[in-house]
């Protein structure tokens, strides 16, 4: 592969009144700062998919996503950086002009293909895969969101990668992460040391169903021959109360919180994922969910590109 500078993510301490009051130490792992366009958890989910594609001599990556997808954005950028042709299969109909996410993808050389919602629902079936292979030739297919075992594997490296010394990784009691498909959570959970716990905040409504998905991701991963950093049983829990009405739904409280958080701590948050998790953690702090002396690590999983496309919607929505 080419030499590409993807930096180890910095850790930033958050000093807030409420954290000090409750005796809890809070840190943010800034995966959003690793590279201007290939960053966040999406980079970790792509990493081993790209390596497998390269090993198997594929020259084209094909993947799936919605029109605002962080994964489409990251795949287009990573493909360009590492010398792959990329095809993005987008859910729904083409809308022109392209939104900022898709214009960026095209600028990076990604070819966009649109599937209506019914066809798109078949994205994980052998039939659609075959159809796509016929249409585009030999392509390495990465599932939506980079959510396969290669994706989990990459995410087992997030915390270790971040820590200047291995010992530092032990220092945190709770690792907090926003959760869509829970691929990232599964990787994190598999990389924890004894006594550490991952807390996942689903951004979808009724996120409790994810428990089953997490169990099967963990089972499948452990049944595979992929490496597991540590052998202690994965410890995780779901906190389902901070979805704000569902995927990509926001309200003024969430917008206000993100603005304030950025002003006070110089940490910009995306509205779809990280803002909800950070809001949830601050709220749990207030409720006394954590104990004095606990050390929290909040994962900033990136996604800031999506804020650009949401701006128009937010202006209509909010007066702030
Ligand atoms: C995709 C994404 C997530 C969710 O990751 P999963 O592995 O699907 O749970 C969280 N945060 C951001 C910023 C994302 O783009």
GROMACS .gro file of C-alpha atoms and ligand atoms in nm:
model
  335
    1UNK     CA    1   0.000   0.000   0.000
    2UNK     CA    2   0.104   0.362  -0.037
    3UNK     CA    3   0.237   0.546   0.261
    4UNK     CA    4  -0.055   0.740   0.402
    5UNK     CA    5  -0.048   0.944   0.717
    6UNK     CA    6  -0.327   0.833   0.940
    7UNK     CA    7  -0.238   0.964   1.283
    8UNK     CA    8  -0.297   0.791   1.614
    9UNK     CA    9  -0.600   0.952   1.774
   10UNK     CA   10  -0.531   1.203   2.052
   11UNK     CA   11  -0.692   1.178   2.395
   12UNK     CA   12  -0.846   1.490   2.538
   13UNK     CA   13  -0.953   1.539   2.896
   14UNK     CA   14  -1.291   1.700   2.956
   15UNK     CA   15  -1.306   1.915   3.265
   16UNK     CA   16  -1.663   1.988   3.355
   17UNK     CA   17  -1.832   2.101   3.673
   18UNK     CA   18  -2.053   1.794   3.689
   19UNK     CA   19  -1.763   1.553   3.638
   20UNK     CA   20  -1.562   1.724   3.909
   21UNK     CA   21  -1.862   1.727   4.139
   22UNK     CA   22  -1.922   1.354   4.098
   23UNK     CA   23  -1.552   1.266   4.114
   24UNK     CA   24  -1.550   1.110   3.767
   25UNK     CA   25  -1.264   1.158   3.519
   26UNK     CA   26  -1.371   1.202   3.158
   27UNK     CA   27  -1.160   1.164   2.847
   28UNK     CA   28  -1.245   1.175   2.479
   29UNK     CA   29  -1.066   0.961   2.224
   30UNK     CA   30  -1.065   1.179   1.913
   31UNK     CA   31  -1.093   0.930   1.626
   32UNK     CA   32  -1.230   1.224   1.428
   33UNK     CA   33  -0.882   1.378   1.411
   34UNK     CA   34  -0.687   1.091   1.256
   35UNK     CA   35  -0.710   1.209   0.897
   36UNK     CA   36  -0.917   1.481   0.725
   37UNK     CA   37  -1.140   1.233   0.538
   38UNK     CA   38  -1.048   0.879   0.645
   39UNK     CA   39  -1.123   0.887   1.014
   40UNK     CA   40  -1.358   0.783   1.290
   41UNK     CA   41  -1.470   0.428   1.349
   42UNK     CA   42  -1.533   0.394   0.974
   43UNK     CA   43  -1.160   0.383   0.910
   44UNK     CA   44  -1.116   0.099   1.159
   45UNK     CA   45  -1.405  -0.092   0.997
   46UNK     CA   46  -1.252  -0.047   0.652
   47UNK     CA   47  -0.893  -0.129   0.734
   48UNK     CA   48  -0.902  -0.511   0.716
   49UNK     CA   49  -1.153  -0.505   0.433
   50UNK     CA   50  -0.904  -0.306   0.227
   51UNK     CA   51  -0.622  -0.539   0.325
   52UNK     CA   52  -0.824  -0.846   0.227
   53UNK     CA   53  -0.920  -0.686  -0.105
   54UNK     CA   54  -0.554  -0.607  -0.176
   55UNK     CA   55  -0.438  -0.957  -0.079
   56UNK     CA   56  -0.696  -1.109  -0.312
   57UNK     CA   57  -0.592  -0.875  -0.595
   58UNK     CA   58  -0.921  -0.691  -0.626
   59UNK     CA   59  -0.891  -0.348  -0.781
   60UNK     CA   60  -1.249  -0.235  -0.717
   61UNK     CA   61  -1.443  -0.195  -0.391
   62UNK     CA   62  -1.821  -0.189  -0.392
   63UNK     CA   63  -2.025  -0.090  -0.091
   64UNK     CA   64  -2.368   0.033   0.020
   65UNK     CA   65  -2.511   0.330   0.206
   66UNK     CA   66  -2.769   0.605   0.238
   67UNK     CA   67  -2.722   0.942   0.075
   68UNK     CA   68  -2.561   1.093   0.388
   69UNK     CA   69  -2.358   0.788   0.484
   70UNK     CA   70  -2.031   0.835   0.672
   71UNK     CA   71  -1.930   0.494   0.542
   72UNK     CA   72  -1.978   0.592   0.176
   73UNK     CA   73  -1.773   0.905   0.240
   74UNK     CA   74  -1.491   0.712   0.410
   75UNK     CA   75  -1.487   0.433   0.150
   76UNK     CA   76  -1.461   0.683  -0.136
   77UNK     CA   77  -1.174   0.863   0.037
   78UNK     CA   78  -0.991   0.547   0.144
   79UNK     CA   79  -1.030   0.393  -0.202
   80UNK     CA   80  -0.876   0.703  -0.353
   81UNK     CA   81  -0.589   0.710  -0.101
   82UNK     CA   82  -0.505   0.342  -0.134
   83UNK     CA   83  -0.553   0.304  -0.507
   84UNK     CA   84  -0.886   0.124  -0.546
   85UNK     CA   85  -1.166   0.202  -0.784
   86UNK     CA   86  -1.486   0.246  -0.578
   87UNK     CA   87  -1.855   0.194  -0.649
   88UNK     CA   88  -2.115   0.325  -0.404
   89UNK     CA   89  -2.458   0.166  -0.417
   90UNK     CA   90  -2.690   0.433  -0.277
   91UNK     CA   91  -3.033   0.367  -0.127
   92UNK     CA   92  -3.319   0.545  -0.306
   93UNK     CA   93  -3.334   0.768  -0.609
   94UNK     CA   94  -3.077   1.005  -0.743
   95UNK     CA   95  -3.132   1.364  -0.631
   96UNK     CA   96  -2.957   1.650  -0.802
   97UNK     CA   97  -2.767   1.852  -0.716
   98UNK     CA   98  -2.579   1.591  -0.515
   99UNK     CA   99  -2.561   1.656  -0.142
  100UNK     CA  100  -2.218   1.733   0.011
  101UNK     CA  101  -2.155   1.368   0.109
  102UNK     CA  102  -2.216   1.233  -0.240
  103UNK     CA  103  -2.039   1.521  -0.419
  104UNK     CA  104  -1.735   1.446  -0.210
  105UNK     CA  105  -1.760   1.076  -0.295
  106UNK     CA  106  -1.774   1.157  -0.667
  107UNK     CA  107  -1.478   1.394  -0.634
  108UNK     CA  108  -1.284   1.107  -0.482
  109UNK     CA  109  -1.361   0.902  -0.793
  110UNK     CA  110  -1.648   0.693  -0.662
  111UNK     CA  111  -1.904   0.577  -0.916
  112UNK     CA  112  -2.256   0.608  -0.775
  113UNK     CA  113  -2.534   0.361  -0.851
  114UNK     CA  114  -2.886   0.397  -0.714
  115UNK     CA  115  -3.112   0.115  -0.599
  116UNK     CA  116  -3.475   0.165  -0.506
  117UNK     CA  117  -3.557   0.081  -0.147
  118UNK     CA  118  -3.701  -0.258  -0.228
  119UNK     CA  119  -3.392  -0.370  -0.420
  120UNK     CA  120  -3.169  -0.211  -0.160
  121UNK     CA  121  -3.327  -0.426   0.109
  122UNK     CA  122  -3.182  -0.729  -0.075
  123UNK     CA  123  -2.829  -0.594  -0.037
  124UNK     CA  124  -2.704  -0.886   0.172
  125UNK     CA  125  -2.848  -1.160  -0.048
  126UNK     CA  126  -2.651  -1.380  -0.285
  127UNK     CA  127  -2.893  -1.286  -0.565
  128UNK     CA  128  -2.816  -0.915  -0.549
  129UNK     CA  129  -2.447  -0.984  -0.508
  130UNK     CA  130  -2.453  -1.191  -0.823
  131UNK     CA  131  -2.640  -0.919  -1.009
  132UNK     CA  132  -2.380  -0.662  -0.900
  133UNK     CA  133  -2.090  -0.888  -0.998
  134UNK     CA  134  -2.249  -0.931  -1.341
  135UNK     CA  135  -2.299  -0.559  -1.376
  136UNK     CA  136  -1.957  -0.445  -1.254
  137UNK     CA  137  -1.723  -0.742  -1.291
  138UNK     CA  138  -1.499  -0.863  -1.013
  139UNK     CA  139  -1.566  -0.632  -0.720
  140UNK     CA  140  -1.478  -0.673  -0.354
  141UNK     CA  141  -1.806  -0.622  -0.170
  142UNK     CA  142  -1.804  -0.452   0.169
  143UNK     CA  143  -2.138  -0.456   0.352
  144UNK     CA  144  -2.317  -0.136   0.453
  145UNK     CA  145  -2.135   0.043   0.732
  146UNK     CA  146  -1.833  -0.188   0.699
  147UNK     CA  147  -2.022  -0.420   0.929
  148UNK     CA  148  -1.855  -0.758   0.889
  149UNK     CA  149  -1.596  -0.952   1.086
  150UNK     CA  150  -1.314  -0.756   0.921
  151UNK     CA  151  -1.491  -0.450   1.057
  152UNK     CA  152  -1.506  -0.596   1.407
  153UNK     CA  153  -1.139  -0.687   1.383
  154UNK     CA  154  -1.039  -0.331   1.301
  155UNK     CA  155  -1.240  -0.204   1.596
  156UNK     CA  156  -1.059  -0.438   1.837
  157UNK     CA  157  -0.758  -0.213   1.771
  158UNK     CA  158  -0.919   0.122   1.847
  159UNK     CA  159  -0.826   0.147   2.211
  160UNK     CA  160  -0.483  -0.015   2.190
  161UNK     CA  161  -0.393   0.204   1.889
  162UNK     CA  162  -0.477   0.509   2.087
  163UNK     CA  163  -0.272   0.439   2.391
  164UNK     CA  164   0.089   0.547   2.396
  165UNK     CA  165   0.169   0.252   2.620
  166UNK     CA  166  -0.032  -0.067   2.657
  167UNK     CA  167  -0.072  -0.002   3.028
  168UNK     CA  168  -0.267   0.314   2.961
  169UNK     CA  169  -0.549   0.109   2.809
  170UNK     CA  170  -0.619  -0.040   3.151
  171UNK     CA  171  -0.674   0.303   3.292
  172UNK     CA  172  -1.041   0.334   3.192
  173UNK     CA  173  -1.335   0.171   3.366
  174UNK     CA  174  -1.603   0.254   3.110
  175UNK     CA  175  -1.569   0.294   2.736
  176UNK     CA  176  -1.870   0.480   2.593
  177UNK     CA  177  -1.964   0.449   2.227
  178UNK     CA  178  -2.253   0.549   2.000
  179UNK     CA  179  -2.408   0.251   1.834
  180UNK     CA  180  -2.568   0.191   1.493
  181UNK     CA  181  -2.503  -0.167   1.386
  182UNK     CA  182  -2.293  -0.235   1.702
  183UNK     CA  183  -1.995  -0.355   1.497
  184UNK     CA  184  -1.777  -0.098   1.670
  185UNK     CA  185  -1.907  -0.195   2.012
  186UNK     CA  186  -1.835  -0.561   1.941
  187UNK     CA  187  -1.473  -0.482   1.855
  188UNK     CA  188  -1.433  -0.263   2.161
  189UNK     CA  189  -1.589  -0.526   2.388
  190UNK     CA  190  -1.351  -0.790   2.252
  191UNK     CA  191  -1.053  -0.571   2.334
  192UNK     CA  192  -1.134  -0.491   2.697
  193UNK     CA  193  -0.932  -0.594   2.996
  194UNK     CA  194  -1.080  -0.740   3.309
  195UNK     CA  195  -1.287  -0.491   3.503
  196UNK     CA  196  -1.353  -0.273   3.200
  197UNK     CA  197  -1.696  -0.231   3.052
  198UNK     CA  198  -1.826  -0.094   2.723
  199UNK     CA  199  -2.143   0.114   2.733
  200UNK     CA  200  -2.325   0.146   2.402
  201UNK     CA  201  -2.579   0.415   2.319
  202UNK     CA  202  -2.800   0.308   2.026
  203UNK     CA  203  -2.902   0.601   1.806
  204UNK     CA  204  -3.206   0.413   1.677
  205UNK     CA  205  -3.539   0.384   1.849
  206UNK     CA  206  -3.601   0.061   2.043
  207UNK     CA  207  -3.230  -0.019   2.036
  208UNK     CA  208  -3.267  -0.314   2.274
  209UNK     CA  209  -3.291  -0.548   1.973
  210UNK     CA  210  -2.919  -0.484   1.924
  211UNK     CA  211  -2.837  -0.712   2.217
  212UNK     CA  212  -2.900  -1.012   1.994
  213UNK     CA  213  -2.694  -0.868   1.709
  214UNK     CA  214  -2.410  -0.804   1.951
  215UNK     CA  215  -2.422  -1.159   2.085
  216UNK     CA  216  -2.410  -1.305   1.737
  217UNK     CA  217  -2.128  -1.072   1.626
  218UNK     CA  218  -1.926  -1.178   1.930
  219UNK     CA  219  -2.005  -1.548   1.881
  220UNK     CA  220  -1.920  -1.538   1.510
  221UNK     CA  221  -1.602  -1.347   1.575
  222UNK     CA  222  -1.483  -1.586   1.844
  223UNK     CA  223  -1.569  -1.883   1.619
  224UNK     CA  224  -1.358  -1.736   1.337
  225UNK     CA  225  -0.981  -1.763   1.320
  226UNK     CA  226  -0.939  -1.388   1.358
  227UNK     CA  227  -0.717  -1.268   1.641
  228UNK     CA  228  -0.865  -1.155   1.972
  229UNK     CA  229  -0.646  -0.922   2.173
  230UNK     CA  230  -0.759  -1.045   2.516
  231UNK     CA  231  -0.946  -1.346   2.635
  232UNK     CA  232  -1.153  -1.201   2.918
  233UNK     CA  233  -1.527  -1.229   2.844
  234UNK     CA  234  -1.660  -0.922   2.668
  235UNK     CA  235  -1.843  -0.696   2.910
  236UNK     CA  236  -2.093  -0.452   2.765
  237UNK     CA  237  -2.431  -0.295   2.822
  238UNK     CA  238  -2.684  -0.103   2.618
  239UNK     CA  239  -2.834   0.230   2.726
  240UNK     CA  240  -3.135   0.280   2.500
  241UNK     CA  241  -3.283   0.608   2.628
  242UNK     CA  242  -3.094   0.861   2.419
  243UNK     CA  243  -3.213   0.806   2.062
  244UNK     CA  244  -3.399   1.140   2.044
  245UNK     CA  245  -3.684   0.991   1.843
  246UNK     CA  246  -3.479   0.768   1.613
  247UNK     CA  247  -3.206   0.758   1.353
  248UNK     CA  248  -3.096   1.106   1.238
  249UNK     CA  249  -3.376   1.268   1.443
  250UNK     CA  250  -3.276   1.572   1.643
  251UNK     CA  251  -3.445   1.828   1.867
  252UNK     CA  252  -3.351   2.169   2.000
  253UNK     CA  253  -3.218   2.024   2.322
  254UNK     CA  254  -2.970   1.808   2.134
  255UNK     CA  255  -2.867   2.096   1.907
  256UNK     CA  256  -2.820   2.326   2.203
  257UNK     CA  257  -2.619   2.062   2.386
  258UNK     CA  258  -2.385   2.008   2.088
  259UNK     CA  259  -2.328   2.380   2.046
  260UNK     CA  260  -2.253   2.424   2.411
  261UNK     CA  261  -2.027   2.122   2.423
  262UNK     CA  262  -1.826   2.255   2.131
  263UNK     CA  263  -1.793   2.597   2.289
  264UNK     CA  264  -1.696   2.469   2.631
  265UNK     CA  265  -1.467   2.182   2.537
  266UNK     CA  266  -1.367   2.247   2.178
  267UNK     CA  267  -1.510   1.910   2.072
  268UNK     CA  268  -1.741   1.929   1.769
  269UNK     CA  269  -2.004   1.653   1.768
  270UNK     CA  270  -2.208   1.505   1.485
  271UNK     CA  271  -2.585   1.506   1.534
  272UNK     CA  272  -2.655   1.150   1.425
  273UNK     CA  273  -2.422   0.961   1.658
  274UNK     CA  274  -2.175   1.131   1.890
  275UNK     CA  275  -2.401   1.414   2.012
  276UNK     CA  276  -2.653   1.159   2.140
  277UNK     CA  277  -2.391   0.951   2.318
  278UNK     CA  278  -2.222   1.253   2.477
  279UNK     CA  279  -2.560   1.387   2.586
  280UNK     CA  280  -2.641   1.047   2.734
  281UNK     CA  281  -2.315   1.027   2.927
  282UNK     CA  282  -2.357   1.378   3.071
  283UNK     CA  283  -2.713   1.296   3.169
  284UNK     CA  284  -2.612   0.968   3.335
  285UNK     CA  285  -2.343   1.157   3.525
  286UNK     CA  286  -2.609   1.388   3.665
  287UNK     CA  287  -2.818   1.089   3.766
  288UNK     CA  288  -2.532   0.933   3.961
  289UNK     CA  289  -2.496   0.637   3.723
  290UNK     CA  290  -2.116   0.640   3.762
  291UNK     CA  291  -1.919   0.605   4.084
  292UNK     CA  292  -1.665   0.838   4.237
  293UNK     CA  293  -1.321   0.758   4.098
  294UNK     CA  294  -1.455   0.609   3.772
  295UNK     CA  295  -1.258   0.689   3.462
  296UNK     CA  296  -1.459   0.721   3.143
  297UNK     CA  297  -1.334   0.712   2.787
  298UNK     CA  298  -1.581   0.851   2.534
  299UNK     CA  299  -1.513   0.751   2.175
  300UNK     CA  300  -1.549   1.032   1.926
  301UNK     CA  301  -1.629   0.809   1.631
  302UNK     CA  302  -1.619   1.092   1.373
  303UNK     CA  303  -1.910   1.155   1.137
  304UNK     CA  304  -1.862   1.531   1.125
  305UNK     CA  305  -1.892   1.532   0.746
  306UNK     CA  306  -2.263   1.461   0.792
  307UNK     CA  307  -2.322   1.789   0.972
  308UNK     CA  308  -2.261   1.980   0.649
  309UNK     CA  309  -2.548   1.803   0.475
  310UNK     CA  310  -2.774   1.848   0.774
  311UNK     CA  311  -2.729   2.222   0.800
  312UNK     CA  312  -3.013   2.313   0.567
  313UNK     CA  313  -3.248   2.083   0.749
  314UNK     CA  314  -3.144   2.221   1.086
  315UNK     CA  315  -3.192   2.581   0.983
  316UNK     CA  316  -3.547   2.505   0.887
  317UNK     CA  317  -3.598   2.308   1.202
  318UNK     CA  318  -3.450   2.531   1.464
  319UNK     CA  319  -3.439   2.896   1.555
  320UNK     CA  320  -3.115   2.874   1.751
  321LIG     C1  321  -2.130   0.453   1.177
  321LIG     C2  322  -2.107   0.535   1.299
  321LIG     C3  323  -2.131   0.484   1.428
  321LIG     C4  324  -2.193   0.349   1.450
  321LIG     O1  325  -2.105   0.243   1.432
  321LIG     P1  326  -2.158   0.093   1.437
  321LIG     O2  327  -2.036   0.013   1.426
  321LIG     O3  328  -2.249   0.075   1.319
  321LIG     O4  329  -2.232   0.074   1.564
  321LIG     C5  330  -2.102   0.565   1.536
  321LIG     N1  331  -2.054   0.690   1.519
  321LIG     C6  332  -2.031   0.742   1.398
  321LIG     C7  333  -1.983   0.882   1.388
  321LIG     C8  334  -2.056   0.666   1.284
  321LIG     O5  335  -2.034   0.721   1.162
   0.00000   0.00000   0.00000
